XYZ file of C-alpha atoms in Angstrom:
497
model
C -5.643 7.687 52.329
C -7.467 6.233 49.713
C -10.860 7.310 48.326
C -10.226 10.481 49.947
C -10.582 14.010 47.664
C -6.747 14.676 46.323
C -6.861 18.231 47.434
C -7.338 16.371 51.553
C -4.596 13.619 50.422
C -2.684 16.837 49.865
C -3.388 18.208 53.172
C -3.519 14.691 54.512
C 0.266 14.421 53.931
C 1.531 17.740 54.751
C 0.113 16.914 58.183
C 2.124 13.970 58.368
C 5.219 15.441 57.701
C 3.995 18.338 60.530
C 3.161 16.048 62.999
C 5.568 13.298 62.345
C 4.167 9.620 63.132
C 1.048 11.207 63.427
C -1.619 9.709 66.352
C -4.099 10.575 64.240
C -5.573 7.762 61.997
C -7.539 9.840 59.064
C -9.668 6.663 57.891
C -11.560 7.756 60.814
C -12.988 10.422 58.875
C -14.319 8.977 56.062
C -17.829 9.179 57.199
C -17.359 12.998 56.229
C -18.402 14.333 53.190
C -15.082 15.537 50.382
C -16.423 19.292 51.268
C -16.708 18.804 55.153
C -13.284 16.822 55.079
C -11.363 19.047 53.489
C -12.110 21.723 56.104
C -11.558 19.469 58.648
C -8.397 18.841 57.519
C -7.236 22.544 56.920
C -8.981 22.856 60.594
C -6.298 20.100 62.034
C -3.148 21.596 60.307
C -4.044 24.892 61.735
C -4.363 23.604 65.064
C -1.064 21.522 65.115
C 0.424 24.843 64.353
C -1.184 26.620 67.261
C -2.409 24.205 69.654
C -1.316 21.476 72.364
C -0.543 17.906 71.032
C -3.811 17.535 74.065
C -6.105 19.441 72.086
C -5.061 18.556 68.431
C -6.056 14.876 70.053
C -9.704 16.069 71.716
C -10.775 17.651 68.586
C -9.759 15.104 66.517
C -11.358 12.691 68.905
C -14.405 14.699 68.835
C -15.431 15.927 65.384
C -15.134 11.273 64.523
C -18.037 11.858 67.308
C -20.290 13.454 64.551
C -20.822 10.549 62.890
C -23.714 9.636 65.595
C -25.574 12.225 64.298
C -28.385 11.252 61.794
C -28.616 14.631 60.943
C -25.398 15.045 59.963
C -25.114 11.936 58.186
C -27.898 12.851 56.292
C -26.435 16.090 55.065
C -22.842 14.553 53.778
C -25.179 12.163 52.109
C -27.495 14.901 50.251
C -24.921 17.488 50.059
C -26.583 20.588 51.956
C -25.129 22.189 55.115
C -24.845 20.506 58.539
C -28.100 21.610 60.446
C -28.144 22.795 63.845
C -30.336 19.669 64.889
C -26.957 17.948 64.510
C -25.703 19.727 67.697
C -28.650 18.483 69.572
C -28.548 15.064 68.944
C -24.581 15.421 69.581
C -25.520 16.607 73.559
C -27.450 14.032 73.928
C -24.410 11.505 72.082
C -21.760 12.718 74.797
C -23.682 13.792 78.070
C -21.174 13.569 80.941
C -19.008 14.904 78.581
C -20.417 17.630 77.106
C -17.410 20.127 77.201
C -16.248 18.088 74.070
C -19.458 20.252 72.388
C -16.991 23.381 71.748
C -14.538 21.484 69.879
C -17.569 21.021 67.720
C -19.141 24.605 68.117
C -15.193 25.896 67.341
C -14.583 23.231 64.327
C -18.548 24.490 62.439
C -17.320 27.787 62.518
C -14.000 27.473 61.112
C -15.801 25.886 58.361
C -18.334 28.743 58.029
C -15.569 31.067 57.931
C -13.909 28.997 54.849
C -16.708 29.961 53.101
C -17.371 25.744 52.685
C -20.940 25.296 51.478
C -21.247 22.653 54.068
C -21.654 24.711 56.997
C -24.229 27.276 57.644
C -23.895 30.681 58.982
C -26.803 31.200 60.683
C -26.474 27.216 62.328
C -22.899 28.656 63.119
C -24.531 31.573 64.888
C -26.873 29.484 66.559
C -24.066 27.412 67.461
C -22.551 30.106 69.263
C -25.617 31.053 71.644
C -25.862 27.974 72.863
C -24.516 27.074 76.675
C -23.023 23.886 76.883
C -20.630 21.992 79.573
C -18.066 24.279 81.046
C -19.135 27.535 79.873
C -20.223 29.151 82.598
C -20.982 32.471 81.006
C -22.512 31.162 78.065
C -23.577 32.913 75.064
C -27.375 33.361 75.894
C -27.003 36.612 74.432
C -24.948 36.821 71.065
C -24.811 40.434 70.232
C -22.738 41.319 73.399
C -20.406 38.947 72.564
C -17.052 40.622 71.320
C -15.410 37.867 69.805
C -17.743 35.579 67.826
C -20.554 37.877 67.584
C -22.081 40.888 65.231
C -20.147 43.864 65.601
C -22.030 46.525 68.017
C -22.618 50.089 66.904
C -19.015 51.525 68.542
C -17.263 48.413 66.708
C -18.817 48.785 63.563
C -18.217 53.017 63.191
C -14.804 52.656 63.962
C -14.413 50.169 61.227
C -16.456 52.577 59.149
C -14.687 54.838 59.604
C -11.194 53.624 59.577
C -12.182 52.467 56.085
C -13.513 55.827 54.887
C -9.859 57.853 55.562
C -8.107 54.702 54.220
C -10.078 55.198 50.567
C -8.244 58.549 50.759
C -4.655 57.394 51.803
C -5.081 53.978 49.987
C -3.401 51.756 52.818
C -5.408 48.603 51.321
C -5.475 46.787 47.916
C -8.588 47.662 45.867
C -9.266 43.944 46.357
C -9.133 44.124 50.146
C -11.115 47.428 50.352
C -13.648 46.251 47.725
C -14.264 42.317 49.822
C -14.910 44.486 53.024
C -17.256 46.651 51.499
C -19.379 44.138 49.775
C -19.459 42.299 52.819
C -20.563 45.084 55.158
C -23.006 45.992 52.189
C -24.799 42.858 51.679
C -23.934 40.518 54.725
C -22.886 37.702 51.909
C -21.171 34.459 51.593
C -17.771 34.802 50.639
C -18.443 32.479 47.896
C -20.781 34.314 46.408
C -18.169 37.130 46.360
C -15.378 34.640 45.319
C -17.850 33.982 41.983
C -18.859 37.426 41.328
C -17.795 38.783 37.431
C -17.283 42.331 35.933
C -20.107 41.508 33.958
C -22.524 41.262 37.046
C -21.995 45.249 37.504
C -23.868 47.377 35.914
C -24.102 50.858 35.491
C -27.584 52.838 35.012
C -27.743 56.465 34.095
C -30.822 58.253 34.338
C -31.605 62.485 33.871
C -28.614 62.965 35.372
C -28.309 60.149 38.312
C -26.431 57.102 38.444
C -26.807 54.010 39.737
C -25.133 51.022 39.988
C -26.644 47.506 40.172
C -24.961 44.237 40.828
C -26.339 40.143 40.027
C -24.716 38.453 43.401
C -24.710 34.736 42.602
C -26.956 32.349 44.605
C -24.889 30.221 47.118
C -27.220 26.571 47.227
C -26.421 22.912 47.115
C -23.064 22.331 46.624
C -23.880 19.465 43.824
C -25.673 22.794 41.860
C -23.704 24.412 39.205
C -22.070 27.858 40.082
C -23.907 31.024 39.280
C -27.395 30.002 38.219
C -29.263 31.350 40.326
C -28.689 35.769 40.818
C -30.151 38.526 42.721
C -30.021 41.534 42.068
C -28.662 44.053 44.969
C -27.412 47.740 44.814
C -24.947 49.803 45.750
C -24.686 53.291 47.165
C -22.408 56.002 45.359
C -19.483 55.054 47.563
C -19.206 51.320 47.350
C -20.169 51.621 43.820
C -17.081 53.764 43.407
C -14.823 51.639 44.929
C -16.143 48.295 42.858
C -15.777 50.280 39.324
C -12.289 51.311 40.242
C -11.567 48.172 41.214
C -12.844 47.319 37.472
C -10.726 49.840 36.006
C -7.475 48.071 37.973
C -8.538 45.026 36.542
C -8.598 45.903 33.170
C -5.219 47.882 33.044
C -3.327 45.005 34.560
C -5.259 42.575 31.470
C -3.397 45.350 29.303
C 0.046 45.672 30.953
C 0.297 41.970 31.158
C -1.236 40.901 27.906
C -2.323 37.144 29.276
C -5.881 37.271 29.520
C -7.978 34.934 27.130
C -10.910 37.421 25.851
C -13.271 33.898 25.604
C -13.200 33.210 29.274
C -15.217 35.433 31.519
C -13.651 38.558 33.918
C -13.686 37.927 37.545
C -13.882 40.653 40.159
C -11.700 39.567 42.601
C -9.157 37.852 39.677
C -6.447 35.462 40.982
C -2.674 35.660 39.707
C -2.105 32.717 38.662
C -5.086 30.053 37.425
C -6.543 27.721 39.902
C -4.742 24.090 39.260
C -7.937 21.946 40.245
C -10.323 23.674 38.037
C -10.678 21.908 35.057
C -12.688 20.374 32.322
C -16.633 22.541 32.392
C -15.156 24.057 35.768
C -12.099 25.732 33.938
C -14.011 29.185 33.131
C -13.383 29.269 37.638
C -9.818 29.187 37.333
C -8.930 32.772 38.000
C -11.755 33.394 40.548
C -10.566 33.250 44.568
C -11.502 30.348 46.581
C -14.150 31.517 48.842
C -11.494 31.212 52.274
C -9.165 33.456 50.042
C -11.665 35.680 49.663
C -12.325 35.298 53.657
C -8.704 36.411 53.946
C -8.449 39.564 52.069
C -11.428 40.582 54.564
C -9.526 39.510 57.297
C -6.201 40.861 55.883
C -8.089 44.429 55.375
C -8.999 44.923 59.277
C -5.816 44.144 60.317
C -4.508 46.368 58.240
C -6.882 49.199 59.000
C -6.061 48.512 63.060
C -9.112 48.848 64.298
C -9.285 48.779 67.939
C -12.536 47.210 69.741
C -14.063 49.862 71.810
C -15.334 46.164 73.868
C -12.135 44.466 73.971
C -9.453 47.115 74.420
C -7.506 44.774 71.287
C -7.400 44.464 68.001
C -11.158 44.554 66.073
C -11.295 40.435 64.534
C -13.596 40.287 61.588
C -14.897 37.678 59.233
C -17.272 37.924 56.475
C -19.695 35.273 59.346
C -19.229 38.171 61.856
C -20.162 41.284 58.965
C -23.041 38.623 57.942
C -24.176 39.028 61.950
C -24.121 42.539 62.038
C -26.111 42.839 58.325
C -28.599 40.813 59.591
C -29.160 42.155 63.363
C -28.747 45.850 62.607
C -31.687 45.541 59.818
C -33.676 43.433 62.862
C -33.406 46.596 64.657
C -34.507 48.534 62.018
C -37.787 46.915 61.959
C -37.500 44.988 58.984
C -39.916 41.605 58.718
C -38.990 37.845 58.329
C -39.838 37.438 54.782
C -37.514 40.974 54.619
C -34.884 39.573 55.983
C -34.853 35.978 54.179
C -34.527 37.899 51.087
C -31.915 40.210 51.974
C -30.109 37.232 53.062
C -30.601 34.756 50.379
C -32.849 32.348 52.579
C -35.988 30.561 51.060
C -37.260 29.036 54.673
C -38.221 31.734 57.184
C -36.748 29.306 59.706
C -33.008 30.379 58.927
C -33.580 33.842 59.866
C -35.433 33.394 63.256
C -32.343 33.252 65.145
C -31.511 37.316 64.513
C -34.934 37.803 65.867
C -34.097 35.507 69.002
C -31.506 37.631 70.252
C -31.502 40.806 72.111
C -30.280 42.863 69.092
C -31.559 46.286 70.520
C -29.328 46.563 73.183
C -27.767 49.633 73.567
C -24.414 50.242 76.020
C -24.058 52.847 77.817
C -22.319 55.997 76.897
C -21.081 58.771 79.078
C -18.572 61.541 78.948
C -15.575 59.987 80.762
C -16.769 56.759 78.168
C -16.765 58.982 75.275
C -13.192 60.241 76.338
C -12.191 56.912 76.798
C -13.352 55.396 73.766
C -13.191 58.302 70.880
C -9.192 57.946 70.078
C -10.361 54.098 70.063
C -12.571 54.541 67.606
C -10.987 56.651 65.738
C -14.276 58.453 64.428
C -12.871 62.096 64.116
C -11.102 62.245 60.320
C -10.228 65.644 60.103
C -7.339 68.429 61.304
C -6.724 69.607 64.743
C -5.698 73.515 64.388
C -4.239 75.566 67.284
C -6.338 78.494 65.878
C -8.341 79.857 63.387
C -6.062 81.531 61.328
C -4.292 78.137 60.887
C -6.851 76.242 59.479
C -7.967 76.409 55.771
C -10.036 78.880 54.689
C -9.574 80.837 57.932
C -9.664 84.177 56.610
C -13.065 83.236 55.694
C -15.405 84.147 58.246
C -18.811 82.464 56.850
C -15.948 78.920 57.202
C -16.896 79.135 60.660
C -18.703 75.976 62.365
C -21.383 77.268 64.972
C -23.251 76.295 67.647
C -25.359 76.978 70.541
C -24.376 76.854 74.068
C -27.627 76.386 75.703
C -26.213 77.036 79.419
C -25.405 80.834 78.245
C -27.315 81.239 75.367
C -24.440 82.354 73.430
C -23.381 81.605 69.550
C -20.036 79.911 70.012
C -17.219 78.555 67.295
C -15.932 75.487 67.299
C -13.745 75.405 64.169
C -13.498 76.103 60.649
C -14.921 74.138 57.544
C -12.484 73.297 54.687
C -14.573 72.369 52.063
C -15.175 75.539 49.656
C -18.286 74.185 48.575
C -21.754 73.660 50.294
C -22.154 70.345 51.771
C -25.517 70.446 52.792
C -25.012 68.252 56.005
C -26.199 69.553 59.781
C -23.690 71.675 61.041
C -21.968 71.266 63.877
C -23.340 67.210 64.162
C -22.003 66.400 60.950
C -18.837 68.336 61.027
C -16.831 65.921 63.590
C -17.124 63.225 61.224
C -16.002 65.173 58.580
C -12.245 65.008 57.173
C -13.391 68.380 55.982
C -13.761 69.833 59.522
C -11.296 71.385 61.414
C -11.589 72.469 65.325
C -9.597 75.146 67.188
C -7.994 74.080 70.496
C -9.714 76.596 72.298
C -13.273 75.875 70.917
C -16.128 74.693 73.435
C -16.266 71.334 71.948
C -17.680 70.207 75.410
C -20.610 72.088 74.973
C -21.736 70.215 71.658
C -20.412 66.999 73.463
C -22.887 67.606 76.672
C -25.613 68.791 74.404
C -25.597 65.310 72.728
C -25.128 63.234 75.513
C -28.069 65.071 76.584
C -30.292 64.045 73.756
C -28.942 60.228 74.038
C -29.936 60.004 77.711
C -33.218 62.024 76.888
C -34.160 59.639 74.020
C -32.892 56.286 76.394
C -35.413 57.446 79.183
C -38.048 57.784 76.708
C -38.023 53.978 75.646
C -36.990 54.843 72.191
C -36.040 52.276 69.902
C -31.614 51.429 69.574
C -31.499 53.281 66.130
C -32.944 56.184 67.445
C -30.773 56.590 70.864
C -27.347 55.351 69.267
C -27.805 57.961 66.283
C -25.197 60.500 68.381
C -23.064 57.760 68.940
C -20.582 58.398 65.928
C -20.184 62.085 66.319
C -20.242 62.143 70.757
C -16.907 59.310 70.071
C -15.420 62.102 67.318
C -16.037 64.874 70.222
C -14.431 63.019 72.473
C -11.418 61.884 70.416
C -11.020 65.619 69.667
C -10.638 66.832 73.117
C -8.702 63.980 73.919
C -5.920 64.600 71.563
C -6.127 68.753 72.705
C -5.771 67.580 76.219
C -2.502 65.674 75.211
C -1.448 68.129 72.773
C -1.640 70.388 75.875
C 0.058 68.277 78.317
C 2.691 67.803 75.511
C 3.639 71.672 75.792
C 3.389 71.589 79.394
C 5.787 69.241 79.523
């Protein structure tokens, strides 16, 4: 193993002692460059811990393949990230056997989700909607993809909103809450997370407003220093929130503890103990979170939050790649330009961002009643209190508490529930009120009337050709409906019982 990067001897020997007398000769890899190898490595160990002996082999095999890609080559030489032109030039490398190309496809993304400046995400996304040998389905069209792609708009309010009543019952770290925010805010590398300092935040007051700013790093070459390149990005009222009291944990733990050097700069996301291969100019690093650990606490936050895939049926799977897919189709949808886009993704070449435009990001599934039955416990979009009347609910001796609407098959005024909040919210009542924690509906309201009146709309505005924003805008509040007279029918059948 010499000549090889001592954090891959490292891994180089723990995989040794894993797999015994190993069949696996690393020289092989020394074509790779330290960054690509040392995710290739962690990429081995993980799957001799999860995989067949067969397939440890075939990838292995495969990924020493690479190394008859000029393009490639060229980019362990120079130090940027593996192009997609790579993949090309590998399909024509292995032809009969071009079912080897997902061990490729499956090793660039591990990499991408690493955080490893050496792979791209958008040449990972690429990656991914391209057929090769085998796959018979294919990924012609990324955004329905519920694995690997961007989340759709069921996936991504459920996770929205599973994160909202978990800032009130504080099931997550401030660090895991804070890395999912920021990546569902800005669509970023984790690395550029991973580097991120208190001092980046700022705080602006003006005639009464406030806003808060943040300098996100610049993620280039890997030979580049760290953070000399920033731009600057901001943040509504409620991520802001949650990044200054994540600022104000910081600094009482500096105090409690008493072991922070005041000449070395205050990372956001701040490591326990100091990094051991940061040293020399790099030691000012030394408490900031590898990017992959930074990859983790968004990973560790959606499991935690157990989001359930409307799609799927299991378990939502997220990665700050997969939040960077959704950023970037969702504001494709929303009409933004190229040059728009580049910039709200930290591109310079227009090139990097064409993909999102290549894919049919303004599909939009179907929704029906029986779906939104189906799906609204799923998505767990209703926050607030089921009451078996109105004088249970808070505030129910208050007749103006009462949430209205109108049933347009009688023409009547009917009640749906009571509003909590003793203060004027200025949101559109009844709409607004299911996704409200504020907001609580009787058992024996109509909520079927407000649930057919939206569906209504959504099948009105689908007919009409309208744009994905505008027919999905329902979509949050017709899953709350239905998750509300989901858990009425079961409360029912419970007393039935």
């Amino acid at each position: 193993m010499a000549g090889l990067p001592v954090k891959a001897s490292g891994w180089l020997w723990r995989l040794n002692r894993v797999g015994g007398k190993s069949i696996l000769d690393w020289s092989r890899l020394s074509f790779l460059s330290d960054e690509a190898l040392n995710v290739t490595v962690k990429y081995i160990a993980n799957l001799i811990k999860h995989r067949s002996s067969d397939n440890v082999r075939n990838t292995f095999e495969t990924i020493i393949q690479i190394k008859n890609s000029p393009a490639a080559m060229q980019s362990f030489q120079n130090g940027v990230p593996i192009p997609s032109s790579f993949f090309l030039e590998l399909v024509t490398h292995f032809e009969e056997n071009a079912w080897r190309l997902h061990y490729v496809r499956h090793w660039y993304r591990f990499g991408v989700d690493q955080g490893s400046a050496a792979f791209s995400e958008e040449v990972a996304f690429d990656l991914d909607a391209r057929v090769v040998g085998g796959n018979k389905k294919g990924h012609a069209v990324l955004s329905l993809d519920p694995e690997e792609g961007p989340l759709n708009d069921l996936e991504i309010t459920a996770l929205l909103n599973a994160l909202r009543a978990n800032n009130r019952s504080a099931h997550l770290s401030l660090e895991e809450r804070t890395a999912l925010w920021l990546c569902i805010a800005f669509g970023g590398n984790p690395l550029q997370f991973a580097l991120l300092r208190e001092d980046d935040v700022s705080v602006i007051e003006e005639e009464g407003s406030r806003f808060i700013h943040v300098n996100v790093p610049r993620v280039k070459k890997r030979t580049e220093a760290p953070r000399r390149e920033f731009r600057l990005r901001k943040l509504n009222q409620e991520i802001g929130q949650v990044v200054l009291d994540l600022m104000d944990e910081n600094r009482r733990r500096r105090e409690a503890r008493g072991w922070w050097d005041s000449d070395h700069a205050l990372p956001l996301f701040v490591r326990g103990s100091p990094r051991s291969d940061e040293d020399g100019p790099l030691s000012e690093y030394a408490r900031h979170l590898y990017a992959s650990e930074l990859t983790a606490l968004v990973r560790n936050a959606v499991d935690r939050l157990e989001v359930i895939s409307p799609r799927t049926g299991r378990p939502l799977e997220v990665t700050p790649r997969r939040l960077r897919y959704t950023y970037a189709t969702r504001l494709v949808r929303e009409g933004v330009s190229k040059r728009e886009l580049a910039d709200l993704l930290d591109h310079t070449d227009l090139q990097n961002v064409q993909v999102y435009f290549d894919i049919k990001s303004d599909i939009v599934e179907s929704l029906d009643k029986a779906m939104a039955l189906a799906l609204g416990p799923v998505a767990q979009a209703f926050l607030g209190k089921i009451v078996r009347a109105e004088p249970e609910a808070v505030r129910g001796d208050d007749p103006s508490s009462r949430v209205k609407t109108l049933d347009k098959t009688s023409d009547q005024v009917v009640s749906l529930g009571t509003c909590g909040q003793h203060s004027f919210c200025g949101f559109l009542a009844p709409v607004a009120c299911y996704t409200c924690a504020q907001f609580q509906p009787w058992m024996d309201g109509p909520h079927d009337v407000i649930l057919n009146d939206l569906l209504a709309t959504r099948d009105r505005k689908l007919a009409a050709g309208q744009d994905g924003r505008m027919v999905a805008i329902y979509d949050s509040t017709i899953l709350a409906i239905g998750d509300v007279i989901s858990r009425i029918e079961a409360a029912r059948a419970g007393e039935a019982a």
